[in-house]
Amino acid sequence: MSHRELPAWVSFPDVEKVEWLNKIVAQIWPFLGQYMEKLLADTVAPAVRGSNPHLQTFTFTRVELGEKPLRILGVKVHQGQNKKQILLDLNISYVGDVQIDVEVKKYFCKAGVKGMQLHGVLRMILEPLIGDLPIVGAVSMFFIRRPTLDINWTGMTNLLDIPGLSSLSDTMIMDSIAAFLVLPNRLLVPLVPDLQDVAQLRSPLPRGIIRIHLLAARGLSSKDKYVKGLIEGKSDPYALVRVGTQTFCSRVIDEELNPQWRETYEVMVHEVPGQEIEVEVFDKDPDKDDFLGRMKLDVGKVLQAGVLDKWFPLQGGQGQVHLRLEWLSLLPDAEKLEQVLQWNRGVSSRPEPPSAAILVVYLDRAQELPLKKGNKEPNPMVQLSVQDVTQESKAVYSTNCPVWEEAFRFFLQDPRNQELDVQVKDDSRTLTLGALTLPLARLLTAPELTLDQWFQLSSSGPSSRLYMKLVLRILYLDSSDVSFPAEPGTPGAWDLDSASPQTGSSVDAPPRPSHTTPDSHFGTENVLRIHVLEAQDLIAKDRFLGGLVKGKSDPYVKLKLAGRSFRSRVVREDLNPRWNEVFEVIVTSIPGQELDVEVFDKDLDKDDFLGRCKVSLTAVLNSGFLDEWLTLEDVPSGRLHLRLERLTPHPTAAELEEVLQVNSLLQTQKSAELAAGLLSVYVERAENLPLRKGTKPPSPFATLTVGETSHKTKTVPQTSAPVWHESASFLIRKPSTESLELQVRDEGAGALGSLSLPLSELLVADQLCLDRWFLLGNSQGQVLLRAQLGILVSQHSGVEAHSHSSSPLGEETELGGGFPHITSSAPELRHRLAHVDSALDPPAGPLGQVKLTVWYYSEDRKLIGIVHSCRALRHTGRDPPDPYVSLLLLPDKSRGTKRKTAQKKRTLNPEFNERFEWELPLDEALRRKLDVSVKSNSSFMSRERELLGKVQLDLAEIDLSQGAAQWYDLVDDKEKGSS
């Protein structure tokens, strides 16, 4: 398709291809690898060793950038703010074979990176331009928007086992890396010595502030918030507002398709053009929130308009969102401060009052800080606070003359009455090295509202001082349109007994004993599922200044039971938090057990106590269920909502499919995957283990592992036929794909043999149990063990809920914001609800309809498709189908362009709400057709698929700029039409 044939809405940005630059990058890539190796070994490694006492033996053992260099797909040049800077936007793509290995010798820990992908638009600013070589004084680099980052970690689990790092996760590390690359963070590379104003170049003043009034939305799509897609209901919408790394979340409006939020957020804008305001609207659900649509707007349009008040259509969904956007200029004098304060008094703003100014603190260095006890050098860091907002600098290790060169930004409601509190501390946060309190009114009389000087520290040494540059700017709305909208009124194991090993030849089993003899307690455990739901009326704790300033709490919950500890996530600044997290623990029927629960406020130094309670497990284990609000003890107020549920293992696979379905309904983004089974293993003995060199018998022990959970037996000294008589239990999430791994090792020497038992073998075994001798791989040894699998079934019947709704079934069906508890009657319930779906939507088309959203995202060069739902599907079988949707970009029929949704069970009106992406140029997308097929499994044991209907979309005939959801009629394979 030529450019003349393209639709009118297609535009080609002013981007130049730079293959010559890619050739240069490829040429210097090996030398860049040598530089990286020196940088990591000489600079990064010492900093890591000094950051944590557990990492003092940290080293890089291998640094290789690989043979695949970074590629630059295009370059766009912008006019800078002034004549002393040049702006470049580089569209970069890196799919590399980088390999970096690290080792912490103290903990025998090895980890690393093997392969990485990075895609995004990197902005480079060349400034200042100077009259001497090399003409450019420095280069600063950053991503305006968060790039796509994918790192292939090796040994991450080992690394996170190190004390001090156990609270991290690979997801948190990835988020931190990605955020480090995004505005307002910048990487500054000085090109000349003695460069002035390094901190200002690394963290320049914002271009301006945008005040975002999130007012309302209308015409949102209706989502069922209880059991997806089975009963029509309203949505519980909330909005996420983002500009760069600045993110805000609105409150949830219950059961409303035309919500009114009337909330205000303020964001700092650093780059125009480039940065975007992004608003995403979601439907709050107990398990997974549904996507309702998004809008994006370049901040440059707000700068041009001054005030922008309009309804914006939501892409990827339906409806509109009402925003009022105001550009606030930064004034370097206090002349208009009174006018701004007067204006702010008339603005209704929540959750925070409007700001009148911003404060930027450039923290440079300190001198002559006091030493620690024993004349040891401190590790200084700085806490800066304005009112109830505290920010921290990095720690500089082993010096009393630290250099930070960091910037911090604060919003101010009234600089005449506010103070900047500065605390210089050792990195333990317990030893104060100096303090400073500065009334911000001093800045109002300073030239250009700026102080650039040394400040004497109190509670410190006689010569201890701190160098800072403080810049105040007044926020001014320079527009004639200053009216605010009025309040709207409307809207591999070997089987020795059967002599049929999976590989190799059979081995005769020892005649005695032929089976294990576990004690009477083996296999008597249950699983306790603990739902930490919410709390109310928690006490407020100041998390910054030790109680001097009243603030809110950042609560989290700690659970202790049966030797296990669990901890919920932290909910920021909320005295009535909702966690909705699920934890599972294996328990026995021993009387007198108690669940210990404590609530804490997360703080910078020491977490504050918010209350405790205890729950006796006797009643839960007897009745199978407990749902209570518990009063928190040892505090003036507060109560906690817990739901406890006993899951009993059943030795039959008949209920497995039902349990997995229930778990998918219970699953939340904030909780680990729920267990569907309990594996109990009794390892009795081994025989014929190999001898050590010199014919000495080994001292064997066994390790049992499922996933990331392991159990080690005792060591039996000097025998090739050890007897252990030990048992272990494991939570199983997917019995059909997991396996039991057993290793027999010699204490202080190598492996003596191993066994891998797929749990799928237990699913077809009698009573889900195998009890026999198994041959150890890489050995002539054998091990006698019993493996018993039980499918976890809730002892609580019915569908538990907080609210009731009238059901077309002719009876009251319980649904609600809590977690559903579905027992063996659930298939019948879902089958009947499927017929309710059919009644809610009239038949459309001969084979039903599918609802799709398709659009092209030019910025990322991606074709986006969202499969929302199907309705009124036709099926000739006796039972409803198990539908899913398959998408294929024609004329290709390769796996690379094929996408498919998850499968929905027994319904003619499935809800999917799944998003798919294809990375390809726009002109190529317009030459493609999107083949959409709705299919169903013919039977549980068959790989055949039944075609329920399909539709073929010619993308050249669709306005890919709109992204509107639309229903399409399904036809049979012969027609392949679209409508």
mmCIF file with all atom_site columns, N, CA, C and O in Angstrom, residues 3 57 69 98 105 137 170 213 233 275 469 482 501 591 658 687 691 761 779 820 930:
data_model
loop_
_atom_site.group_PDB
_atom_site.id
_atom_site.type_symbol
_atom_site.label_atom_id
_atom_site.label_alt_id
_atom_site.label_comp_id
_atom_site.label_asym_id
_atom_site.label_entity_id
_atom_site.label_seq_id
_atom_site.pdbx_PDB_ins_code
_atom_site.Cartn_x
_atom_site.Cartn_y
_atom_site.Cartn_z
_atom_site.occupancy
_atom_site.B_iso_or_equiv
_atom_site.pdbx_formal_charge
_atom_site.auth_seq_id
_atom_site.auth_comp_id
_atom_site.auth_asym_id
_atom_site.auth_atom_id
_atom_site.pdbx_PDB_model_num
ATOM 1  N N  . HIS A 1 3   ? 1.865   5.427   0.150  1.00 0.00 ? 3   HIS A N  1
ATOM 2  C CA . HIS A 1 3   ? 1.489   6.465   1.106  1.00 0.00 ? 3   HIS A CA 1
ATOM 3  C C  . HIS A 1 3   ? 0.214   7.172   0.674  1.00 0.00 ? 3   HIS A C  1
ATOM 4  O O  . HIS A 1 3   ? -0.575  7.621   1.498  1.00 0.00 ? 3   HIS A O  1
ATOM 5  N N  . THR A 1 57  ? 31.667  -9.357  50.693 1.00 0.00 ? 57  THR A N  1
ATOM 6  C CA . THR A 1 57  ? 32.455  -10.225 49.805 1.00 0.00 ? 57  THR A CA 1
ATOM 7  C C  . THR A 1 57  ? 31.867  -10.246 48.390 1.00 0.00 ? 57  THR A C  1
ATOM 8  O O  . THR A 1 57  ? 32.105  -11.173 47.625 1.00 0.00 ? 57  THR A O  1
ATOM 9  N N  . PRO A 1 69  ? 24.891  -5.831  19.577 1.00 0.00 ? 69  PRO A N  1
ATOM 10 C CA . PRO A 1 69  ? 24.918  -4.458  20.072 1.00 0.00 ? 69  PRO A CA 1
ATOM 11 C C  . PRO A 1 69  ? 23.524  -3.837  20.120 1.00 0.00 ? 69  PRO A C  1
ATOM 12 O O  . PRO A 1 69  ? 22.567  -4.330  19.507 1.00 0.00 ? 69  PRO A O  1
ATOM 13 N N  . VAL A 1 98  ? 23.981  -10.250 26.745 1.00 0.00 ? 98  VAL A N  1
ATOM 14 C CA . VAL A 1 98  ? 24.849  -9.827  27.835 1.00 0.00 ? 98  VAL A CA 1
ATOM 15 C C  . VAL A 1 98  ? 24.892  -10.907 28.912 1.00 0.00 ? 98  VAL A C  1
ATOM 16 O O  . VAL A 1 98  ? 23.896  -11.592 29.173 1.00 0.00 ? 98  VAL A O  1
ATOM 17 N N  . LYS A 1 105 ? 30.832  -14.421 48.299 1.00 0.00 ? 105 LYS A N  1
ATOM 18 C CA . LYS A 1 105 ? 31.544  -15.605 48.787 1.00 0.00 ? 105 LYS A CA 1
ATOM 19 C C  . LYS A 1 105 ? 31.139  -15.990 50.202 1.00 0.00 ? 105 LYS A C  1
ATOM 20 O O  . LYS A 1 105 ? 31.127  -17.165 50.550 1.00 0.00 ? 105 LYS A O  1
ATOM 21 N N  . GLY A 1 137 ? 29.510  20.485  27.188 1.00 0.00 ? 137 GLY A N  1
ATOM 22 C CA . GLY A 1 137 ? 30.017  20.321  28.545 1.00 0.00 ? 137 GLY A CA 1
ATOM 23 C C  . GLY A 1 137 ? 29.582  19.028  29.215 1.00 0.00 ? 137 GLY A C  1
ATOM 24 O O  . GLY A 1 137 ? 30.322  18.468  30.026 1.00 0.00 ? 137 GLY A O  1
ATOM 25 N N  . ASP A 1 170 ? 12.263  -10.205 42.666 1.00 0.00 ? 170 ASP A N  1
ATOM 26 C CA . ASP A 1 170 ? 12.770  -9.852  41.348 1.00 0.00 ? 170 ASP A CA 1
ATOM 27 C C  . ASP A 1 170 ? 11.883  -8.798  40.697 1.00 0.00 ? 170 ASP A C  1
ATOM 28 O O  . ASP A 1 170 ? 12.361  -7.940  39.956 1.00 0.00 ? 170 ASP A O  1
ATOM 29 N N  . HIS A 1 213 ? -7.359  18.128  37.571 1.00 0.00 ? 213 HIS A N  1
ATOM 30 C CA . HIS A 1 213 ? -8.633  17.932  38.260 1.00 0.00 ? 213 HIS A CA 1
ATOM 31 C C  . HIS A 1 213 ? -9.338  16.754  37.600 1.00 0.00 ? 213 HIS A C  1
ATOM 32 O O  . HIS A 1 213 ? -9.824  16.858  36.464 1.00 0.00 ? 213 HIS A O  1
ATOM 33 N N  . GLY A 1 233 ? -23.944 -6.655  36.008 1.00 0.00 ? 233 GLY A N  1
ATOM 34 C CA . GLY A 1 233 ? -23.914 -5.753  37.147 1.00 0.00 ? 233 GLY A CA 1
ATOM 35 C C  . GLY A 1 233 ? -23.265 -4.454  36.746 1.00 0.00 ? 233 GLY A C  1
ATOM 36 O O  . GLY A 1 233 ? -22.867 -4.253  35.600 1.00 0.00 ? 233 GLY A O  1
ATOM 37 N N  . GLN A 1 275 ? 6.633   14.343  27.582 1.00 0.00 ? 275 GLN A N  1
ATOM 38 C CA . GLN A 1 275 ? 5.890   13.713  28.666 1.00 0.00 ? 275 GLN A CA 1
ATOM 39 C C  . GLN A 1 275 ? 4.390   13.701  28.365 1.00 0.00 ? 275 GLN A C  1
ATOM 40 O O  . GLN A 1 275 ? 3.878   14.580  27.673 1.00 0.00 ? 275 GLN A O  1
ATOM 41 N N  . LYS A 1 469 ? 21.714  24.308  48.177 1.00 0.00 ? 469 LYS A N  1
ATOM 42 C CA . LYS A 1 469 ? 21.097  25.385  47.392 1.00 0.00 ? 469 LYS A CA 1
ATOM 43 C C  . LYS A 1 469 ? 19.602  25.150  47.425 1.00 0.00 ? 469 LYS A C  1
ATOM 44 O O  . LYS A 1 469 ? 19.116  24.065  47.061 1.00 0.00 ? 469 LYS A O  1
ATOM 45 N N  . VAL A 1 482 ? -10.093 31.406  34.754 1.00 0.00 ? 482 VAL A N  1
ATOM 46 C CA . VAL A 1 482 ? -9.740  30.922  36.085 1.00 0.00 ? 482 VAL A CA 1
ATOM 47 C C  . VAL A 1 482 ? -10.968 30.465  36.865 1.00 0.00 ? 482 VAL A C  1
ATOM 48 O O  . VAL A 1 482 ? -10.917 30.326  38.062 1.00 0.00 ? 482 VAL A O  1
ATOM 49 N N  . PRO A 1 501 ? 10.201  -49.227 33.893 1.00 0.00 ? 501 PRO A N  1
ATOM 50 C CA . PRO A 1 501 ? 10.801  -47.914 34.075 1.00 0.00 ? 501 PRO A CA 1
ATOM 51 C C  . PRO A 1 501 ? 10.557  -47.034 32.867 1.00 0.00 ? 501 PRO A C  1
ATOM 52 O O  . PRO A 1 501 ? 10.392  -47.517 31.756 1.00 0.00 ? 501 PRO A O  1
ATOM 53 N N  . PRO A 1 591 ? -4.389  -29.930 69.591 1.00 0.00 ? 591 PRO A N  1
ATOM 54 C CA . PRO A 1 591 ? -5.214  -28.920 70.278 1.00 0.00 ? 591 PRO A CA 1
ATOM 55 C C  . PRO A 1 591 ? -4.350  -27.796 70.858 1.00 0.00 ? 591 PRO A C  1
ATOM 56 O O  . PRO A 1 591 ? -3.164  -27.965 71.121 1.00 0.00 ? 591 PRO A O  1
ATOM 57 N N  . GLU A 1 658 ? -12.685 -28.587 39.595 1.00 0.00 ? 658 GLU A N  1
ATOM 58 C CA . GLU A 1 658 ? -13.531 -27.643 40.310 1.00 0.00 ? 658 GLU A CA 1
ATOM 59 C C  . GLU A 1 658 ? -12.707 -26.775 41.270 1.00 0.00 ? 658 GLU A C  1
ATOM 60 O O  . GLU A 1 658 ? -12.916 -25.565 41.374 1.00 0.00 ? 658 GLU A O  1
ATOM 61 N N  . GLU A 1 687 ? 18.689  -48.145 50.111 1.00 0.00 ? 687 GLU A N  1
ATOM 62 C CA . GLU A 1 687 ? 19.604  -49.298 50.084 1.00 0.00 ? 687 GLU A CA 1
ATOM 63 C C  . GLU A 1 687 ? 20.506  -49.211 48.874 1.00 0.00 ? 687 GLU A C  1
ATOM 64 O O  . GLU A 1 687 ? 20.216  -48.503 47.891 1.00 0.00 ? 687 GLU A O  1
ATOM 65 N N  . LEU A 1 691 ? 29.457  -46.529 47.591 1.00 0.00 ? 691 LEU A N  1
ATOM 66 C CA . LEU A 1 691 ? 30.454  -46.262 48.627 1.00 0.00 ? 691 LEU A CA 1
ATOM 67 C C  . LEU A 1 691 ? 31.331  -45.097 48.229 1.00 0.00 ? 691 LEU A C  1
ATOM 68 O O  . LEU A 1 691 ? 31.438  -44.731 47.058 1.00 0.00 ? 691 LEU A O  1
ATOM 69 N N  . GLU A 1 761 ? 1.676   -38.597 37.875 1.00 0.00 ? 761 GLU A N  1
ATOM 70 C CA . GLU A 1 761 ? 1.573   -40.037 38.118 1.00 0.00 ? 761 GLU A CA 1
ATOM 71 C C  . GLU A 1 761 ? 0.698   -40.328 39.323 1.00 0.00 ? 761 GLU A C  1
ATOM 72 O O  . GLU A 1 761 ? 0.006   -41.361 39.373 1.00 0.00 ? 761 GLU A O  1
ATOM 73 N N  . SER A 1 779 ? 22.738  -44.046 39.836 1.00 0.00 ? 779 SER A N  1
ATOM 74 C CA . SER A 1 779 ? 23.142  -44.855 40.980 1.00 0.00 ? 779 SER A CA 1
ATOM 75 C C  . SER A 1 779 ? 22.450  -46.205 40.882 1.00 0.00 ? 779 SER A C  1
ATOM 76 O O  . SER A 1 779 ? 21.473  -46.382 40.154 1.00 0.00 ? 779 SER A O  1
ATOM 77 N N  . PRO A 1 820 ? -15.598 -15.804 47.133 1.00 0.00 ? 820 PRO A N  1
ATOM 78 C CA . PRO A 1 820 ? -16.594 -16.866 47.010 1.00 0.00 ? 820 PRO A CA 1
ATOM 79 C C  . PRO A 1 820 ? -16.051 -18.191 47.499 1.00 0.00 ? 820 PRO A C  1
ATOM 80 O O  . PRO A 1 820 ? -14.885 -18.509 47.317 1.00 0.00 ? 820 PRO A O  1
ATOM 81 N N  . LEU A 1 930 ? -7.140  -9.529  10.382 1.00 0.00 ? 930 LEU A N  1
ATOM 82 C CA . LEU A 1 930 ? -7.166  -10.155 11.689 1.00 0.00 ? 930 LEU A CA 1
ATOM 83 C C  . LEU A 1 930 ? -8.237  -11.240 11.686 1.00 0.00 ? 930 LEU A C  1
ATOM 84 O O  . LEU A 1 930 ? -9.432  -10.947 11.548 1.00 0.00 ? 930 LEU A O  1
#
